[in-house]
């Protein structure tokens, strides 16, 4: 039973890292895989490599700090590539789902490692249920985030007044609402 | 003043706080640099947080823990079950991490010290582990604790179990009921110790002519038929006796300690179950004793003392022991010792000075020299073996009988193999 649990966790790791690896390969193929004399693009490539390596380490160790390092490296790379806003936002969404998905798996991984199988070990079924539930919720959150980030990406193009400081103010308002909502959660203590 | 968090407060995890702070930092950087990409990144982080909080069920409030053990006391190397019941009385199902908090001195045979379990709304789940202890003692198993988290590990709630549980690990006790022991300090009451005189008992002594008043069931019909005279069987008289058990725990070797305590516990159980009076002296970290008594309560006292006795000390005759010897009634003294310390012979001699009937039960030292490759260790073991032999000789010189039991044999078979009357000199 332990091997089944580990296989399930390993499968999730591979899927998450595959997604993280596939995005730049597909969307940033020309910039990332091409040869450029531009030093800024070279620096962006460097950050992209850092992101992929940190991502690999995060996929192996399930460490959330390394996961966020890869997220920030993606941010730096995208910032330096100066890609269209839609690519920028969706790539960040992918990186965030990757980092968060891996960090959330750490708990399941550590538990499956300490359980010794036997007739009295009844945590296996629960762990399966937990993993199934986590998987479905992660898909839900990832889809929602992808839709939201696409919306952020196309928003300035479809709204005529959303340019320059106007769009900045609009995004700021959205962000402040987000902060307010999270602050409400933070204050929700008994 | 430091504000203490309530026992089951809902708190954000470090990861969630890191995400939130990164989002805030990027947002203000975006404002300061008038860069929309920073602001969009912060918006993505906040969106993730909000989505994750909306989708996940969150840590439930009504989660409680209960623990019970399958036994209150058990034997060394005997597995026992620990059940932790997790009850979720809230309306939402919960992902719960249970930290059992088992002490490291207990071996986990099945299950684990750390579980994740998923408990539905208004339902309960029980996680079981099988533990065992290799060494006697009273063990405290701390109360379990649990962390109720949401699916993404962003928020959690800490829960503590009600109270710690206790388990007593006793040394294994061998059945010595078929042993025939003899005593010179027999008491008037009828018991199990043979007194080398004819009377009420179970051990066959001889045949004599039938006398009026003899019980019919004692008539030896076969012998009577052969001789044409009515003959009766005679039996050896059996008594209870006073015994002091002196247990020497002055050794650092775990196997020797285990052997000593097991042997002492087995002998004490046998003697007290056969209505004898038994006292106990433990020579360990400190000298302690249980006054001579008989009965079931005495057995519990003696076993409890053996379970809690701390090894160590020099086994030198302390003033406390000398005072005890003064107060002791006339009795047999049985010393159970691995004879690891040279000082034990001085204690045995002190006992012998006060009491006529002293015997030492020890185990044969393993011939470790044969399978040891390191020459230094081999030499040290050889020296130890020689010193031990010298100690045994000194004890024998004091007119004390030394009974050596092979280490790989059980107490019952070994004592039986000594062929009768181990207490007689």
XYZ file of C-alpha atoms in Angstrom:
615
model
C 0.000 0.000 0.000
C 2.894 2.347 0.725
C 4.177 1.981 -2.833
C 0.694 2.843 -4.189
C 0.591 6.033 -2.112
C 4.109 6.987 -3.145
C 3.273 6.285 -6.791
C 0.283 8.613 -6.530
C 2.400 11.385 -5.017
C 5.173 10.835 -7.558
C 2.628 11.011 -10.391
C 1.384 14.385 -9.091
C 4.962 15.672 -8.843
C 5.733 14.630 -12.409
C 2.518 16.193 -13.742
C 3.226 19.475 -11.926
C 6.848 19.639 -13.041
C 5.874 18.596 -16.578
C 3.411 21.486 -16.691
C 6.019 23.870 -15.324
C 8.586 22.671 -17.882
C 6.172 22.562 -20.819
C 4.991 26.159 -20.549
C 8.280 27.929 -21.423
C 9.052 25.234 -23.994
C 5.780 25.981 -25.811
C 5.121 29.673 -25.138
C 8.661 31.063 -24.874
C 10.231 28.801 -27.468
C 11.634 31.610 -29.623
C 12.988 33.708 -26.780
C 14.115 30.961 -24.429
C 15.448 28.334 -26.819
C 16.729 30.754 -29.482
C 20.197 32.328 -29.534
C 20.240 36.025 -28.727
C 22.990 38.608 -28.519
C 20.813 40.851 -26.377
C 22.235 40.810 -22.803
C 18.783 41.386 -21.247
C 17.374 38.349 -23.039
C 20.455 36.370 -21.941
C 19.803 37.449 -18.343
C 16.164 36.414 -18.757
C 17.348 33.040 -20.072
C 19.577 32.732 -17.007
C 16.590 33.345 -14.713
C 14.549 30.840 -16.714
C 17.237 28.190 -16.224
C 17.370 29.066 -12.510
C 13.588 28.681 -12.365
C 13.669 25.277 -14.046
C 16.519 24.018 -11.849
C 14.879 25.338 -8.668
C 11.670 23.753 -9.897
C 13.442 20.414 -10.244
C 14.858 20.718 -6.723
C 11.394 21.671 -5.431
C 9.857 18.664 -7.202
C 12.408 16.402 -5.489
C 12.382 17.945 -2.012
C 8.844 19.392 -1.944
C 10.320 22.391 -0.142
C 8.116 25.457 -0.363
C 11.018 27.933 -0.139
C 12.658 26.411 -3.234
C 9.230 26.410 -4.894
C 8.890 30.153 -4.336
C 12.450 30.726 -5.558
C 11.410 29.143 -8.851
C 8.276 31.314 -8.886
C 10.320 34.501 -8.364
C 12.838 33.384 -11.007
C 9.955 32.963 -13.471
C 8.770 36.450 -12.545
C 12.260 37.902 -13.171
C 12.623 36.009 -16.479
C 9.216 37.113 -17.741
C 9.890 40.661 -16.612
C 13.134 40.746 -18.568
C 11.693 39.022 -21.668
C 8.999 41.727 -21.703
C 6.539 39.254 -23.189
C 2.915 40.212 -23.899
C 0.838 40.612 -20.749
C -1.223 37.473 -21.468
C 1.896 35.258 -21.607
C 3.308 36.960 -18.506
C 0.202 36.451 -16.367
C -0.521 32.878 -17.455
C 3.093 31.827 -16.953
C 3.042 33.258 -13.451
C -0.194 31.401 -12.766
C 1.415 28.143 -13.921
C 4.480 28.797 -11.730
C 2.317 29.594 -8.723
C 0.186 26.455 -9.118
C 3.412 24.442 -9.470
C 4.994 25.909 -6.312
C 1.826 25.675 -4.243
C 0.865 22.231 -5.500
C 4.282 20.808 -4.641
C 4.431 22.432 -1.207
C 0.978 21.084 -0.357
C 2.150 17.572 -1.305
C 4.881 17.614 1.338
C 2.467 16.760 4.123
C 1.135 13.702 2.311
C 4.640 12.601 1.394
C 5.947 12.843 4.967
C 2.995 10.910 6.330
C 3.126 8.124 3.758
C 6.799 7.671 4.675
C 6.164 7.009 8.371
C 3.187 4.690 8.126
C 4.109 1.037 8.459
C 1.641 -1.222 6.673
C -0.263 -3.828 8.617
C -3.776 -4.984 9.482
C -4.183 -2.213 12.068
C -2.974 0.533 9.761
C -6.145 2.240 8.635
C -4.658 5.552 7.547
C -4.080 4.351 3.989
C -7.695 4.688 2.899
C -7.872 8.119 4.521
C -4.716 9.213 2.786
C -6.131 8.129 -0.550
C -9.283 10.121 0.127
C -7.192 13.140 1.149
C -5.091 12.924 -2.008
C -8.168 12.602 -4.225
C -9.740 15.583 -2.531
C -6.523 17.617 -2.795
C -6.193 16.750 -6.486
C -9.714 17.852 -7.342
C -9.384 21.086 -5.328
C -6.025 21.846 -6.933
C -7.508 21.399 -10.416
C -10.340 23.736 -9.419
C -7.999 26.414 -8.050
C -5.594 26.047 -10.999
C -8.449 26.472 -13.510
C -9.809 29.499 -11.639
C -6.365 31.074 -11.421
C -5.665 30.436 -15.081
C -8.944 32.084 -16.104
C -8.296 35.033 -13.761
C -4.722 35.501 -14.977
C -5.890 35.358 -18.623
C -8.435 38.017 -17.751
C -5.697 40.155 -16.177
C -3.674 39.625 -19.369
C -6.358 40.681 -21.839
C -8.039 43.283 -19.647
C -6.017 46.345 -20.806
C -6.671 45.469 -24.465
C -10.462 45.049 -24.269
C -11.192 47.963 -21.941
C -10.507 51.170 -23.901
C -9.628 53.421 -20.929
C -7.383 50.845 -19.311
C -4.018 52.214 -20.152
C -1.172 53.786 -18.276
C -2.036 55.003 -14.815
C -5.744 54.307 -15.278
C -5.120 50.600 -15.687
C -2.621 50.722 -12.813
C -5.269 52.239 -10.586
C -7.762 49.595 -11.698
C -5.367 46.769 -10.873
C -4.538 48.451 -7.601
C -8.229 48.543 -6.708
C -8.562 44.833 -7.522
C -5.494 44.073 -5.418
C -6.703 46.202 -2.509
C -10.001 44.329 -2.520
C -8.004 41.103 -2.510
C -5.936 42.331 0.430
C -9.067 43.371 2.262
C -10.604 39.943 1.734
C -7.521 38.123 2.959
C -7.259 40.501 5.901
C -10.805 39.544 6.792
C -9.696 35.886 6.840
C -6.701 36.792 8.950
C -8.938 38.463 11.501
C -11.201 35.423 11.662
C -9.828 34.000 14.911
C -11.675 32.571 17.848
C 2.540 41.149 28.219
C 2.687 38.244 25.826
C -0.746 37.270 24.567
C -1.351 33.523 24.587
C -3.164 31.981 21.670
C -6.364 30.086 22.549
C -5.929 26.286 22.669
C -7.618 25.684 19.314
C -7.119 28.967 17.474
C -7.294 29.022 13.710
C -3.976 30.337 12.436
C -2.361 30.911 9.076
C 0.598 28.776 8.221
C 4.043 30.225 7.493
C 3.550 29.462 3.821
C 0.311 31.438 3.639
C 1.881 34.404 5.431
C 4.853 34.313 3.036
C 2.502 34.383 0.045
C 0.518 37.257 1.486
C 3.613 39.300 2.342
C 5.131 38.729 -1.109
C 1.863 39.919 -2.657
C 1.808 43.061 -0.507
C 5.481 43.795 -1.287
C 4.952 43.413 -5.039
C 1.844 45.562 -4.890
C 3.638 48.470 -3.205
C 6.624 48.052 -5.526
C 4.182 48.313 -8.458
C 2.698 51.492 -7.034
C 6.110 52.979 -6.301
C 7.614 52.083 -9.678
C 4.329 52.639 -11.539
C 4.750 49.208 -13.082
C 1.647 47.206 -13.914
C 3.494 43.857 -14.012
C 4.308 44.024 -10.299
C 0.721 44.843 -9.531
C -0.569 42.035 -11.757
C 1.776 39.565 -10.042
C 0.493 40.633 -6.646
C -3.057 40.348 -7.982
C -2.311 36.760 -9.097
C -0.995 35.906 -5.630
C -4.057 37.378 -3.959
C -6.336 35.641 -6.422
C -4.706 32.321 -5.594
C -5.093 32.944 -1.850
C -8.730 33.904 -2.221
C -9.511 30.958 -4.515
C -7.733 28.480 -2.259
C -9.548 29.831 0.797
C -12.884 29.702 -1.008
C -12.438 26.185 -2.370
C -10.919 24.538 0.701
C -13.174 23.591 3.555
C -10.908 25.155 6.182
C -9.929 23.695 9.542
C -13.031 22.485 11.386
C -13.791 23.538 14.919
C -15.406 20.483 16.431
C -12.488 18.051 16.263
C -11.541 16.183 19.435
C -9.133 13.367 20.316
C -9.448 10.393 22.618
C -6.876 7.735 23.345
C -7.069 4.270 24.847
C -4.663 1.375 25.218
C -5.502 -2.298 24.795
C -3.733 -3.087 28.096
C -2.649 -1.265 31.233
C 0.242 -3.621 31.828
C 1.989 -6.070 29.591
C 5.246 -7.958 29.249
C 8.520 -6.994 27.618
C 8.524 -7.575 23.855
C 4.760 -8.170 23.905
C 2.926 -5.898 21.458
C 0.009 -3.779 22.604
C -2.387 -1.572 20.708
C -2.808 2.178 21.016
C -6.012 3.598 19.583
C -6.574 7.275 18.937
C -10.142 8.201 18.128
C -10.618 11.412 16.171
C -14.119 12.785 16.311
C -15.275 15.505 13.967
C -18.491 17.085 15.225
C -18.457 19.957 12.758
C -20.554 20.280 9.626
C -17.518 20.075 7.320
C -15.139 17.202 6.715
C -11.534 17.734 7.793
C -7.997 16.855 6.921
C -6.300 16.055 10.227
C -2.643 15.398 11.009
C -2.314 13.368 14.186
C 0.964 13.457 16.104
C 0.886 10.463 18.418
C 3.860 11.570 20.519
C 5.046 8.025 21.256
C 8.182 7.953 23.395
C 11.285 6.836 21.478
C 11.809 3.991 23.954
C 8.702 2.264 22.576
C 9.110 0.436 19.267
C 6.457 0.931 16.615
C 5.532 -2.454 15.170
C 2.607 -1.271 13.048
C 1.157 2.132 12.288
C 3.161 5.286 12.764
C 3.796 8.305 14.967
C 2.297 10.677 12.428
C -0.905 10.255 10.463
C -3.030 12.187 8.072
C -6.606 11.230 8.206
C -9.688 12.539 6.580
C -12.720 12.604 8.865
C -16.145 13.355 7.436
C -18.650 15.686 9.077
C -20.213 14.327 12.294
C -18.207 11.137 12.126
C -15.200 9.546 13.791
C -12.105 7.710 12.710
C -9.796 5.567 14.798
C -6.112 5.209 14.033
C -4.359 2.282 15.658
C -0.721 1.560 16.218
C 0.945 -1.508 17.630
C 3.803 -0.769 20.006
C 6.114 -2.829 22.119
C 8.767 -2.160 24.715
C 11.999 -4.051 24.957
C 12.623 -3.066 28.529
C 10.556 -3.092 31.706
C 9.297 0.123 33.250
C 6.343 2.440 33.634
C 5.934 4.307 30.359
C 4.088 7.559 29.900
C 2.587 8.042 26.453
C 1.970 11.786 26.064
C -1.438 12.980 24.951
C -1.806 13.013 21.168
C -2.034 16.305 19.385
C -3.575 17.115 16.052
C -3.397 19.809 13.458
C -6.482 20.360 11.393
C -5.521 21.971 8.083
C -7.209 22.887 4.868
C -6.229 21.043 1.667
C -3.554 23.565 0.674
C -1.986 23.912 4.097
C -2.797 27.619 4.324
C -4.709 27.593 7.598
C -4.543 25.239 10.551
C -5.976 24.630 13.988
C -4.060 22.975 16.843
C -5.814 20.436 19.054
C -4.416 18.653 22.099
C -5.655 15.327 23.477
C -7.096 15.211 26.987
C -4.301 13.592 29.042
C -1.328 11.240 28.825
C -1.802 7.485 29.149
C 0.324 5.018 31.074
C 1.468 1.474 30.445
C 3.512 -0.763 32.717
C 5.910 -3.125 31.025
C 6.627 -6.123 33.214
C 9.484 -8.573 32.829
C 8.339 -11.925 31.365
C 7.484 -14.402 34.096
C 8.245 -18.051 33.566
C 6.106 -20.860 34.912
C 8.196 -22.612 37.567
C 5.318 -24.592 39.072
C 6.913 -28.017 38.521
C 10.102 -27.124 40.381
C 10.956 -28.974 43.555
C 12.683 -26.614 45.968
C 13.928 -27.382 49.404
C 14.375 -25.193 52.444
C 16.034 -25.388 55.865
C 14.047 -22.504 57.211
C 10.657 -24.188 56.881
C 7.789 -22.612 58.798
C 5.141 -24.659 60.631
C 2.478 -23.950 57.975
C 1.910 -26.509 55.225
C 3.208 -25.281 51.890
C 5.304 -26.334 48.939
C 8.840 -26.624 50.309
C 10.014 -30.100 51.170
C 11.359 -30.535 54.673
C 12.928 -34.042 54.453
C 10.427 -35.380 56.958
C 7.299 -37.469 56.564
C 3.978 -35.677 56.536
C 1.371 -34.077 54.348
C 2.722 -33.420 50.902
C 2.756 -34.464 47.281
C 6.269 -35.860 46.850
C 6.582 -39.646 47.342
C 8.821 -40.572 50.303
C 8.436 -44.372 50.834
C 6.171 -47.299 51.818
C 5.335 -48.544 55.292
C 2.834 -50.870 56.897
C -0.732 -49.670 57.074
C -1.646 -48.127 60.428
C -5.159 -47.573 61.632
C -6.216 -44.038 60.704
C -4.330 -43.967 57.392
C -6.355 -42.585 54.493
C -7.692 -45.256 52.103
C -6.336 -43.338 49.072
C -2.800 -43.667 50.506
C -2.870 -47.461 50.433
C -0.461 -48.853 47.852
C -2.660 -51.637 46.415
C -0.029 -53.097 44.087
C 2.601 -53.465 46.810
C -0.046 -54.794 49.237
C -1.047 -57.471 46.707
C 2.554 -58.535 46.214
C 3.343 -58.875 49.909
C -0.082 -59.934 51.216
C 0.197 -57.120 53.770
C -1.618 -53.825 53.692
C 0.927 -51.087 52.874
C 0.561 -47.304 52.797
C 2.470 -44.676 50.800
C 4.356 -42.038 52.703
C 4.834 -38.505 51.421
C 7.375 -35.852 52.188
C 6.119 -33.064 54.371
C 5.901 -29.665 52.702
C 6.052 -26.259 54.325
C 6.065 -22.627 53.507
C 9.336 -20.805 53.932
C 10.736 -17.309 54.403
C 12.844 -16.115 51.510
C 14.611 -12.871 50.816
C 15.378 -12.282 47.161
C 18.382 -10.023 46.629
C 18.518 -8.660 43.087
C 21.770 -7.113 41.876
C 21.293 -4.600 39.056
C 24.866 -3.306 39.134
C 25.601 -3.996 35.492
C 25.453 -1.891 32.369
C 24.700 -4.756 29.998
C 21.078 -4.718 28.876
C 20.871 -8.479 28.295
C 22.316 -9.188 31.745
C 19.852 -6.738 33.328
C 16.961 -8.344 31.497
C 18.037 -11.793 32.564
C 18.420 -10.742 36.213
C 15.001 -9.088 36.405
C 13.249 -11.905 34.526
C 14.771 -14.556 36.752
C 13.946 -12.624 39.909
C 10.373 -11.948 38.764
C 9.810 -15.609 37.834
C 11.167 -16.901 41.142
C 9.253 -14.283 43.160
C 5.996 -15.105 41.370
C 6.446 -18.824 41.938
C 7.319 -18.444 45.622
C 4.480 -16.072 46.408
C 1.903 -18.065 44.460
C 2.855 -21.109 46.507
C 1.999 -19.218 49.721
C 5.571 -18.555 50.867
C 6.709 -15.339 52.513
C 9.022 -13.280 50.364
C 10.964 -10.076 50.775
C 12.949 -8.228 48.156
C 16.151 -6.210 48.212
C 17.185 -4.416 45.049
C 20.817 -3.360 44.728
C 20.654 -0.839 41.931
C 21.168 2.899 41.649
C 20.087 2.903 45.290
C 19.334 0.075 47.693
C 15.616 -0.436 48.141
C 13.566 -3.194 49.650
C 10.133 -4.677 50.109
C 9.444 -6.091 53.575
C 8.848 -9.846 53.846
C 5.172 -10.706 53.385
C 3.026 -13.192 51.534
C 0.031 -12.987 49.261
C -1.091 -11.399 46.035
C -0.613 -7.831 47.209
C 2.989 -8.655 48.058
C 3.475 -10.062 44.552
C 2.245 -6.776 43.041
C 4.585 -4.819 45.353
C 7.561 -6.986 44.434
C 6.880 -6.837 40.685
C 6.337 -3.088 40.857
C 9.690 -2.681 42.614
C 11.383 -4.828 39.975
C 9.745 -2.848 37.166
C 10.881 0.508 38.485
C 14.325 -0.480 39.798
C 17.058 1.664 38.277
C 20.237 -0.178 37.314
C 23.645 1.052 38.390
C 25.398 1.475 41.711
C 28.399 -0.406 42.995
C 26.625 -3.344 44.734
C 28.769 -2.585 47.800
C 27.105 -3.473 51.113
C 25.563 -0.127 52.094
C 24.717 0.883 55.663
C 21.088 0.611 54.662
C 21.635 -3.018 53.663
C 23.503 -3.765 56.898
C 20.575 -2.334 58.875
C 18.152 -4.401 56.827
C 20.154 -7.538 57.591
C 19.818 -6.819 61.300
C 16.043 -6.660 61.006
C 15.593 -9.703 58.779
C 13.926 -12.782 60.289
C 15.536 -16.200 59.893
C 15.196 -16.949 56.228
C 16.683 -18.321 53.047
C 18.497 -15.737 50.955
C 18.580 -16.041 47.219
C 20.825 -13.618 45.354
C 20.105 -13.142 41.654
C 23.057 -11.457 40.007
C 24.962 -11.364 36.741
C 28.081 -11.009 38.947
C 29.301 -8.200 36.742
C 30.744 -6.234 39.628
C 33.446 -7.497 41.966
C 31.814 -5.697 44.882
C 28.889 -8.104 44.899
C 30.948 -10.750 46.659
C 31.388 -8.411 49.650
C 27.596 -8.053 49.803
C 27.155 -11.819 49.560
C 29.702 -12.328 52.320
C 27.887 -9.742 54.471
C 24.652 -11.655 53.896
C 26.364 -14.949 54.692
C 27.680 -13.579 57.989
C 24.127 -12.900 59.158
C 22.318 -15.791 57.508
C 23.176 -19.428 57.186
C 21.349 -20.184 53.964
C 22.520 -18.005 51.114
C 22.547 -19.078 47.456
C 23.543 -17.136 44.384
C 21.868 -17.646 41.023
C 23.852 -16.297 38.110
C 24.049 -16.930 34.416
C 26.992 -18.448 32.662
C 29.059 -15.794 30.916
C 28.839 -16.102 27.145
C 32.002 -17.312 25.456
C 32.354 -14.073 23.522
C 36.047 -14.528 22.897
C 35.356 -17.073 20.183
C 33.375 -14.793 17.841
C 35.128 -11.508 18.682
C 37.683 -10.382 16.090
C 38.975 -7.197 17.717
C 41.968 -8.250 19.830
C 41.539 -5.459 22.383
C 37.885 -6.327 22.924
C 38.797 -9.996 23.038
C 41.406 -9.341 25.724
C 39.001 -7.165 27.712
C 36.352 -9.880 27.592
C 38.873 -12.488 28.660
C 39.891 -10.301 31.594
C 36.260 -9.779 32.519
C 35.668 -13.514 32.377
C 38.673 -14.203 34.637
C 37.596 -11.587 37.158
C 34.123 -13.046 37.172
C 35.486 -16.513 37.833
C 37.531 -15.073 40.693
C 34.382 -13.453 42.127
C 32.520 -16.756 41.908
C 35.388 -18.495 43.692
C 35.394 -15.868 46.457
C 31.664 -16.387 46.925
C 32.106 -20.149 47.031
C 34.867 -19.725 49.618
C 32.312 -18.025 51.858
C 30.304 -21.286 51.870
C 27.699 -19.906 49.524
C 26.290 -22.084 46.783
C 26.548 -20.585 43.301
C 24.082 -21.871 40.712
C 25.086 -21.022 37.162
C 22.345 -21.039 34.561
C 23.327 -21.029 30.881
C 22.272 -17.725 29.322
C 20.439 -19.361 26.432
C 18.231 -21.536 28.612
C 14.991 -20.614 30.319
C 14.960 -20.240 34.108
C 12.551 -23.161 34.489
C 14.505 -25.689 32.458
C 17.783 -24.491 33.889
C 16.663 -24.674 37.515
C 15.090 -28.071 36.874
C 18.300 -29.277 35.277
C 20.244 -28.442 38.415
C 18.474 -31.447 39.850
C 16.522 -30.558 42.850
C 16.912 -28.447 45.858
C 18.731 -25.422 44.572
C 18.380 -23.727 47.927
C 20.182 -26.447 49.873
C 23.919 -26.126 50.301
